[in-house]
Short mmCIF file of C-alpha atoms and ligand atoms in Angstrom, two decimals:
data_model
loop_
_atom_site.label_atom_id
_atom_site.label_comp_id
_atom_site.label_asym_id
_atom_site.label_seq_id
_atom_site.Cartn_x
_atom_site.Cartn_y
_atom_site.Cartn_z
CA UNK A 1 -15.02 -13.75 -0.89
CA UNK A 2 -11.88 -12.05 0.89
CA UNK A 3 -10.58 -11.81 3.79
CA UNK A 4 -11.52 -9.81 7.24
CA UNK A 5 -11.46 -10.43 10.61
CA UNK A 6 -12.49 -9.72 14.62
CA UNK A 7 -9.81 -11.22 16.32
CA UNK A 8 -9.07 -11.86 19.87
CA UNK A 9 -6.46 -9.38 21.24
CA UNK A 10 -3.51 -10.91 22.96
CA UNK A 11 0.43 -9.30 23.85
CA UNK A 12 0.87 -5.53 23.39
CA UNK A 13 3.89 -2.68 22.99
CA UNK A 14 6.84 -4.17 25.38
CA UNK A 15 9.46 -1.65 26.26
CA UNK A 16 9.26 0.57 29.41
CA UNK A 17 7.91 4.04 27.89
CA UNK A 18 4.89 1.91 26.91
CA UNK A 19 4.34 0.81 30.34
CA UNK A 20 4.65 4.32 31.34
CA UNK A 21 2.26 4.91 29.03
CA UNK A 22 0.16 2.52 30.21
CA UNK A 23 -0.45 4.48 33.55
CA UNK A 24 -2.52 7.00 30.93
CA UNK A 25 -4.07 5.28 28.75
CA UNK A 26 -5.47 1.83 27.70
CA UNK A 27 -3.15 0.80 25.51
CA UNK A 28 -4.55 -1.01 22.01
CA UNK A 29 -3.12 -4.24 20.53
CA UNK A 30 -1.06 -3.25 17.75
CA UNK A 31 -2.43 -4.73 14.15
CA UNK A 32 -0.74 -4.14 10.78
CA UNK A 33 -2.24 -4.99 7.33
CA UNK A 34 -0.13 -4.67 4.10
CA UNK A 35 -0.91 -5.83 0.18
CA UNK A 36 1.35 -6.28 -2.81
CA UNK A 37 -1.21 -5.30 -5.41
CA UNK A 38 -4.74 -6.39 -6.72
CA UNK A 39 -4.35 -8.01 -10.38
CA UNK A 40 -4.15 -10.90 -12.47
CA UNK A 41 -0.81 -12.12 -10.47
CA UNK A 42 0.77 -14.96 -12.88
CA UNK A 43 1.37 -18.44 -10.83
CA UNK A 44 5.42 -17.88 -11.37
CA UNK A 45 4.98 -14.79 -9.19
CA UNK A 46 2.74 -16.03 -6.58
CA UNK A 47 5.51 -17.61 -4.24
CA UNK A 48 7.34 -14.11 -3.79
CA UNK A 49 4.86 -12.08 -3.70
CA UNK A 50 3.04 -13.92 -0.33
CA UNK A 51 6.78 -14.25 0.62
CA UNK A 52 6.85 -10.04 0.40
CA UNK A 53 4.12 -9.60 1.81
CA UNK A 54 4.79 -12.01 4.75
CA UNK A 55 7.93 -10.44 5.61
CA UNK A 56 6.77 -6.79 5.13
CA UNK A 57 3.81 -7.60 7.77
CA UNK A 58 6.50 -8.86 10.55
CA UNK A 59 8.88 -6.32 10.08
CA UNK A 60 5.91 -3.39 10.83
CA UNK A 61 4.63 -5.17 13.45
CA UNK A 62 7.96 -5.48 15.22
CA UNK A 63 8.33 -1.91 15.29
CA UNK A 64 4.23 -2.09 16.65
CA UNK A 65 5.52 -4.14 19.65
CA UNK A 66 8.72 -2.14 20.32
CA UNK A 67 6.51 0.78 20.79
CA UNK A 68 6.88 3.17 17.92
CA UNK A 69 4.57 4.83 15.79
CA UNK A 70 2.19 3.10 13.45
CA UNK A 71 3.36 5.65 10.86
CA UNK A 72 6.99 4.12 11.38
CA UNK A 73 5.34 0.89 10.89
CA UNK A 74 3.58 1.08 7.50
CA UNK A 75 6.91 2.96 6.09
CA UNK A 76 8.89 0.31 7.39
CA UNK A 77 6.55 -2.16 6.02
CA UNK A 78 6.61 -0.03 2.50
CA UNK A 79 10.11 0.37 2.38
CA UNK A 80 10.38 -3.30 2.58
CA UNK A 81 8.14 -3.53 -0.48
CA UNK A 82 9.80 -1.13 -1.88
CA UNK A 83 13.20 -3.12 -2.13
CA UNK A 84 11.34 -6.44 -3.39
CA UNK A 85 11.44 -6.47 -6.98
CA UNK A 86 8.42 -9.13 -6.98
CA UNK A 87 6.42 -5.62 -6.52
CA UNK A 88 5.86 -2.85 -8.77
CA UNK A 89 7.18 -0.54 -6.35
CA UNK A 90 11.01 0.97 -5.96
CA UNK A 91 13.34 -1.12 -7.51
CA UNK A 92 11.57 -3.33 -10.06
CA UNK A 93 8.61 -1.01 -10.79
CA UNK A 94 6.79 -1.18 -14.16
CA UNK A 95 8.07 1.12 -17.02
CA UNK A 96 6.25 4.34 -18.51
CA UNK A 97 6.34 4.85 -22.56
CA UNK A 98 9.90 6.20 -22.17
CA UNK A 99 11.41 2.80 -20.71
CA UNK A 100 12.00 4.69 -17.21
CA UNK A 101 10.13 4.14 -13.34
CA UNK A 102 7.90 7.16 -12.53
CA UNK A 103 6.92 6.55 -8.53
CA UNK A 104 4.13 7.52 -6.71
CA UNK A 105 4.00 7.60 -2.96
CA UNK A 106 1.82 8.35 0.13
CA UNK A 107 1.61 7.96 3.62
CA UNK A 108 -1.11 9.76 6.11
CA UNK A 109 -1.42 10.20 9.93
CA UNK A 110 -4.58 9.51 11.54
CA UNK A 111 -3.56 11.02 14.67
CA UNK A 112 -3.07 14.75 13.18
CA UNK A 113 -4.73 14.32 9.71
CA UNK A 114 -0.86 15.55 8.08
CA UNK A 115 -0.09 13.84 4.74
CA UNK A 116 3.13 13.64 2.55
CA UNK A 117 3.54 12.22 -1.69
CA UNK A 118 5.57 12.53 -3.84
CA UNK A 119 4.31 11.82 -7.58
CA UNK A 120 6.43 11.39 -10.46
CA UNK A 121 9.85 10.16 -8.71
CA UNK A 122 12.56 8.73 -11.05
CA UNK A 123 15.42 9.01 -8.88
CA UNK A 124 14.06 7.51 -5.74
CA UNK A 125 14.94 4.05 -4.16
CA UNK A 126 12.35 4.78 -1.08
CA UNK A 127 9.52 6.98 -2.28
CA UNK A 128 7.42 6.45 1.18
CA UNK A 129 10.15 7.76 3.19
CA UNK A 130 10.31 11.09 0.87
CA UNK A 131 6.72 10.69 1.02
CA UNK A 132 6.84 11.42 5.06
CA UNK A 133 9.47 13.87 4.80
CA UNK A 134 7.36 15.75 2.36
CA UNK A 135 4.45 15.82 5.55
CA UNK A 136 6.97 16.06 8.42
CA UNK A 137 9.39 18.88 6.77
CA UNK A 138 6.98 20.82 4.83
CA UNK A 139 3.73 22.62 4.76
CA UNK A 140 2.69 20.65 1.54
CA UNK A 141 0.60 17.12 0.75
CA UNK A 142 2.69 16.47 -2.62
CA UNK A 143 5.99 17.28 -4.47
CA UNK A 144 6.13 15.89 -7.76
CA UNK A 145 9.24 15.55 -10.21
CA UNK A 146 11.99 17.19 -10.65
CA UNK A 147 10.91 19.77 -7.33
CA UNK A 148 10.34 16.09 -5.01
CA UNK A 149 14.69 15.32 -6.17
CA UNK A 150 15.42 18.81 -5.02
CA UNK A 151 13.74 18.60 -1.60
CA UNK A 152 14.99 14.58 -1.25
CA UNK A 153 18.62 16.37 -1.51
CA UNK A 154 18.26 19.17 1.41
CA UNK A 155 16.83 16.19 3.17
CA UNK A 156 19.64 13.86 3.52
CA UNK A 157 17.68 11.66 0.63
CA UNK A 158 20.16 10.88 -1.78
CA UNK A 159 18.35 10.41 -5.65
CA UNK A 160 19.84 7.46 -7.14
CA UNK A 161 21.47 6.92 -11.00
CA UNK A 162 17.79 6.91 -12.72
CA UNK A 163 18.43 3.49 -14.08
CA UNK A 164 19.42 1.90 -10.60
CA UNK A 165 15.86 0.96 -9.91
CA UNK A 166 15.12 -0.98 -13.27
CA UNK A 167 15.49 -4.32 -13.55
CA UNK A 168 16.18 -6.82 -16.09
CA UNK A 169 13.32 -8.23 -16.00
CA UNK A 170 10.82 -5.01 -15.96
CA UNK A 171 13.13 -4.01 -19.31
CA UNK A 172 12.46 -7.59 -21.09
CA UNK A 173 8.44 -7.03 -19.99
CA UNK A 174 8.64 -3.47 -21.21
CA UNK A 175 9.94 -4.31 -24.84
CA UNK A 176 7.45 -7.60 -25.04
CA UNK A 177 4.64 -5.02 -23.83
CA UNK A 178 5.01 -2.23 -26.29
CA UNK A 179 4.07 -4.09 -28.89
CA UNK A 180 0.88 -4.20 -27.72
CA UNK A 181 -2.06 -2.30 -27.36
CA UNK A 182 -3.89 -3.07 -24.24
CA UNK A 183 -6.38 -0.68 -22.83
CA UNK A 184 -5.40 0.05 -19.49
CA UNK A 185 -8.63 -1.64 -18.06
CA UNK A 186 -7.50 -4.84 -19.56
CA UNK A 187 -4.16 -4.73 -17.92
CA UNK A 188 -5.66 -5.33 -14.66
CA UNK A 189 -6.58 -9.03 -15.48
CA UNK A 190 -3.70 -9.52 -17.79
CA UNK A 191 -0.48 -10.83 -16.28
CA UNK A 192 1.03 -8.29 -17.35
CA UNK A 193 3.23 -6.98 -14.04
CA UNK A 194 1.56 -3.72 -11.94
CA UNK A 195 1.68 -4.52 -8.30
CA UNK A 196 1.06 -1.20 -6.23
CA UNK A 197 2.20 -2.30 -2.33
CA UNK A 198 0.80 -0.47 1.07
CA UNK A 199 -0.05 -0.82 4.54
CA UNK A 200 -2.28 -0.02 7.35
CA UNK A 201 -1.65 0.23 10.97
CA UNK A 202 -2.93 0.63 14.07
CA UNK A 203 -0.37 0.80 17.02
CA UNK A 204 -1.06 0.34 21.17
CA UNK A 205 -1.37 4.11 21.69
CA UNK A 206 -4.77 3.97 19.07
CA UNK A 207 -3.47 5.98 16.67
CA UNK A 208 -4.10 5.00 12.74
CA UNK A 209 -1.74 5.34 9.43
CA UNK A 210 -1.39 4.35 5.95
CA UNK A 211 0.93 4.18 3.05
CA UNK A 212 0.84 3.10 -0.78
CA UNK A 213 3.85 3.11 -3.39
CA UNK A 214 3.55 2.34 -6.98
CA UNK A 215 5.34 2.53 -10.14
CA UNK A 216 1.65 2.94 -11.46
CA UNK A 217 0.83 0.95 -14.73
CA UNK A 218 2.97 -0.49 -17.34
CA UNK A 219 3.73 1.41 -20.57
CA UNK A 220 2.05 4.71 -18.63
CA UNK A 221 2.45 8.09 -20.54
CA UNK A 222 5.34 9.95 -19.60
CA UNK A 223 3.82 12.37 -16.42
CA UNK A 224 0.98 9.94 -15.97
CA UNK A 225 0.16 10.24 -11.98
CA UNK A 226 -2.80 8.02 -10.65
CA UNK A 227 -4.47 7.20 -7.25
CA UNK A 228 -1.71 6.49 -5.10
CA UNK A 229 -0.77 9.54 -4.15
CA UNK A 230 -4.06 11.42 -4.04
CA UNK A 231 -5.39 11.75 -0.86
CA UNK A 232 -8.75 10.26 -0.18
CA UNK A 233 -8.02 8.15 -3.28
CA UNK A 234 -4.58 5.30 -2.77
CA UNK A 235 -4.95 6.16 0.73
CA UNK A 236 -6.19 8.03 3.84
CA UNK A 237 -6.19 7.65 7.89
CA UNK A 238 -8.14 8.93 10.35
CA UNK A 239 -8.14 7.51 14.06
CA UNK A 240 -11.78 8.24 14.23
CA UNK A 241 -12.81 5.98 11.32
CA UNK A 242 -10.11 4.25 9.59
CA UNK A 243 -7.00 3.64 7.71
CA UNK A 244 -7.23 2.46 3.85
CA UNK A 245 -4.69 1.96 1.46
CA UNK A 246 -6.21 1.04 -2.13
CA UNK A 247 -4.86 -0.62 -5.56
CA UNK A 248 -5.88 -0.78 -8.84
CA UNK A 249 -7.35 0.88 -12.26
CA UNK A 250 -6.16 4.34 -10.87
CA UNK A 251 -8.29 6.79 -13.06
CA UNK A 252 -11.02 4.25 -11.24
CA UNK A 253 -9.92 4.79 -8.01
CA UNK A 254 -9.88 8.12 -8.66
CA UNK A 255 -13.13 8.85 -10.24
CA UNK A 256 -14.85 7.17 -6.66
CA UNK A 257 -12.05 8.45 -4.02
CA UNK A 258 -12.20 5.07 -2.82
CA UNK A 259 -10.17 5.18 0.18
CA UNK A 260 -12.77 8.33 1.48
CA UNK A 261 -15.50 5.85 0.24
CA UNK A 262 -14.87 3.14 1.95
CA UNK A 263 -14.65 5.44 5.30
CA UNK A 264 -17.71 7.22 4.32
CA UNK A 265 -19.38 3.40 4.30
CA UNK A 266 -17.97 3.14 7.36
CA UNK A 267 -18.81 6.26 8.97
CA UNK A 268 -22.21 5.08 8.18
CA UNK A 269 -22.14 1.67 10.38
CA UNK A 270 -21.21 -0.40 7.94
CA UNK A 271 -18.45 -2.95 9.29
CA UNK A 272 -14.81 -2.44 7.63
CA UNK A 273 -15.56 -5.87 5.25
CA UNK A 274 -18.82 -4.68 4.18
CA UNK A 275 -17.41 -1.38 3.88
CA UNK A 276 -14.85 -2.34 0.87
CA UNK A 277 -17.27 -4.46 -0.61
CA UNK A 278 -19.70 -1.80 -1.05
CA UNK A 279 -17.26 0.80 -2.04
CA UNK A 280 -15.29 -1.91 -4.89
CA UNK A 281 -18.84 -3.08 -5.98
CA UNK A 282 -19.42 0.69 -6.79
CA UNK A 283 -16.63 1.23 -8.75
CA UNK A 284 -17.56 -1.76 -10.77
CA UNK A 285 -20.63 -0.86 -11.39
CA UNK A 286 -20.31 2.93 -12.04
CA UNK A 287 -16.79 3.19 -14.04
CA UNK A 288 -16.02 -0.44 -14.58
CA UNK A 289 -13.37 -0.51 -12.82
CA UNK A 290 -11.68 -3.60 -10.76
CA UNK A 291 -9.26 -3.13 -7.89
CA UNK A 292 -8.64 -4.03 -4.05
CA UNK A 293 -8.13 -2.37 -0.31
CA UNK A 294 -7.05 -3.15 2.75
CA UNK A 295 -8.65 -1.43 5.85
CA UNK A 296 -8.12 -1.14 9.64
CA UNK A 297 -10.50 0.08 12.35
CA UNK A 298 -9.55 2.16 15.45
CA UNK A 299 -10.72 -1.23 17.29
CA UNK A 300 -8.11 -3.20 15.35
CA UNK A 301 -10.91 -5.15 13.02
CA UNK A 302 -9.11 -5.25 9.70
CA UNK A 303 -10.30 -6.33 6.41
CA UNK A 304 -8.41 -7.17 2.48
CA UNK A 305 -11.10 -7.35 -0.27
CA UNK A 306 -10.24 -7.53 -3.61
CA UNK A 307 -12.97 -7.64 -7.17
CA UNK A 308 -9.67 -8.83 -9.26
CA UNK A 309 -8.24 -12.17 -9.45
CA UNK A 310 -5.87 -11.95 -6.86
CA UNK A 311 -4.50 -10.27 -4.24
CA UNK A 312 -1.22 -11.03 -2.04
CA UNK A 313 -2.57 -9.99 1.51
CA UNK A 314 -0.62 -10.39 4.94
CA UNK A 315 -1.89 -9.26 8.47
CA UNK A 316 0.72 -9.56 11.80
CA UNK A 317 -1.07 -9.57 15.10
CA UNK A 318 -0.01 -11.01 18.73
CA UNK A 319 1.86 -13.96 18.01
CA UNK A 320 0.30 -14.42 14.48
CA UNK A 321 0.42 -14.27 10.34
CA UNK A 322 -2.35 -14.26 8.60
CA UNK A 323 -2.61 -14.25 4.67
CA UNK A 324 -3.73 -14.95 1.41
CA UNK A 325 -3.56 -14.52 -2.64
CA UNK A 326 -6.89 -16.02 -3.93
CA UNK A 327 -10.41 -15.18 -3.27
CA UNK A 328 -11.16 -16.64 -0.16
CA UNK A 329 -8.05 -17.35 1.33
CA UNK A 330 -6.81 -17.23 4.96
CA UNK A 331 -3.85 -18.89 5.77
CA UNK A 332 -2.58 -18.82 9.29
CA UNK A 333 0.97 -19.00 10.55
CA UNK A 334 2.19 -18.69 13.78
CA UNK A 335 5.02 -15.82 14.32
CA UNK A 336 8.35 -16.91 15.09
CA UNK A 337 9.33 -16.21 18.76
N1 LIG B 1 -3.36 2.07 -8.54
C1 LIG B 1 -2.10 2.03 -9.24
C2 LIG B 1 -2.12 3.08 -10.31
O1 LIG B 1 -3.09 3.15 -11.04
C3 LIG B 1 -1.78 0.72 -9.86
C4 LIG B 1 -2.03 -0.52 -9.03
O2 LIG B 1 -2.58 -0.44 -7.96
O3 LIG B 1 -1.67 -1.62 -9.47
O4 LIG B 1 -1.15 3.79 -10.47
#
């Protein structure tokens, strides 16, 4: 059992062109959902990776309650991610055959349906934020490579020394790891590190968004692209349904389109927890494959389900944290003033 909720609403967006707004509309309590990754997490990761995930969850949802966009939440929340090397995402990702990071980003707007990734980024410290510029400053979904560095450059997005975003630690895992042969099924209740991060958000105009950023799976082929970036697969939003931002075995993910699933379960009546359940008992079943989502309704119900062993998890609401790591976890915390 994971986590979900149907919580109470309490304090909204605070600054004056919200109250303006407010004449309009009925403004929505803003909610934001992020996870560091669903897989075998070893114990001597466990403290920074709730501690990520924690942090990442405030920051987005004090942009919510200044009264910005929840896209500018869940790429704040992201970027924050991004920098933490507890998470395979930015600096610290996992390492392909080659010894290098290869990102994969995405983030969606439920508002206007507009999408941005970038697949394949070596260069990169904040693939989310190319990720968005890709949506907001193109008429693409997804710039991959070498094309992705180009367009980061005319954007004011300066690419990085390709080694600034390994660490020690990935490069110690990478040469302990190539000695073996795992199957990339098996990695995902190893401890071997792979720790995709994203977010969902709903802010207090109603409008929906996700993002996901990876460095994908340790000791990947060179080129290797999985779920994250597809749309409809690491992630999609749509104010009428949902926002979902997946992890996991990513030629799984893929094979199902699991974020579009768990909608479609959705769009069908099914509840956001049942929803994820459904859509990750699926993938079990029908490609074997393990993995975990996180989900917010246009109502602000949210879910975090998870079929692998663990899952750092971390919602911000009102005046409150909540958040887990284990199967049935939910930890509360009260926000600091
Ligand atoms: N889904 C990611 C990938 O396959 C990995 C992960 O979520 O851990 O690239």
């Amino acid at each position: 059992m994971n986590a979900s909720s149907q919580l109470p609403a309490s304090g909204y967006c605070r600054n004056g062109i919200v109250g303006v707004y407010w004449l309009f509309s009925t403004a929505m309590e803003p909610v934001i959902v992020v996870h560091g990754g669903a897989w075998a997490i070893p114990d001597s990761l466990t403290e920074a990776s709730i501690a990520g995930v924690k942090a990442a969850a405030q920051k987005g949802l004090s942009v919510l309650k200044s009264g910005l966009s929840a896209l500018d939440a869940v790429e704040v929340a992201v970027r924050s991610l991004e920098d933490d090397p507890a998470f395979d995402a930015g600096y610290g990702a996992v390492l392909n055959m080659d010894g290098e990071v290869e990102l994969d980003a995405i983030i969606m707007d439920g508002k206007t349906l507009a999408a941005g990734a970038v697949s394949s980024v070596r260069n990169i410290t904040h693939p989310v934020t190319l990720a968005r510029a890709v949506m907001e400053k193109t008429d693409h979904i997804m710039l991959t490579d070498r094309g992705a560095s180009r367009f980061a450059d005319t954007v004011g997005i300066t690419p990085v020394p390709i080694n600034t975003l390994v660490t020690e630690n990935e490069r110690r895992e990478w040469e302990h790891y190539k000695k073996y042969a795992v199957g990339v099924k098996e990695l995902f209740n190893s401890q071997w590190g792979h720790d995709t991060v994203g977010a969902v958000a709903l802010d207090c105009y109603g409008n929906l968004a996700c993002a996901t950023s990876t460095g994908g799976i340790q000791n990947k082929m060179v080129g290797r692209v999985g779920d994250t970036p597809i749309i409809g697969s690491g992630g999609y939003a749509d104010n009428q349904n949902g926002a979902v931002s997946c992890t996991g075995h990513g030629e799984s993910i893929m094979k199902v389109t699991l974020a579009r699933l768990i909608l479609f379960h959705m769009e069908q009546g099914n509840v956001s927890r049942e929803a994820t359940d459904a859509s990750l008992a699926y993938m079990g079943e029908r490609v074997q494959g393990g993995g975990g989502a996180i989900v917010i309704t246009p109502s602000g119900d949210w879910a975090a389900r998870f079929t692998t062993k663990r899952m750092p998890w971390a919602v911000a609401r009102g005046e409150s944290l909540f958040y887990g790591l284990n199967p049935g976890d939910m930890f509360e915390e009260q926000l600091p003033k």
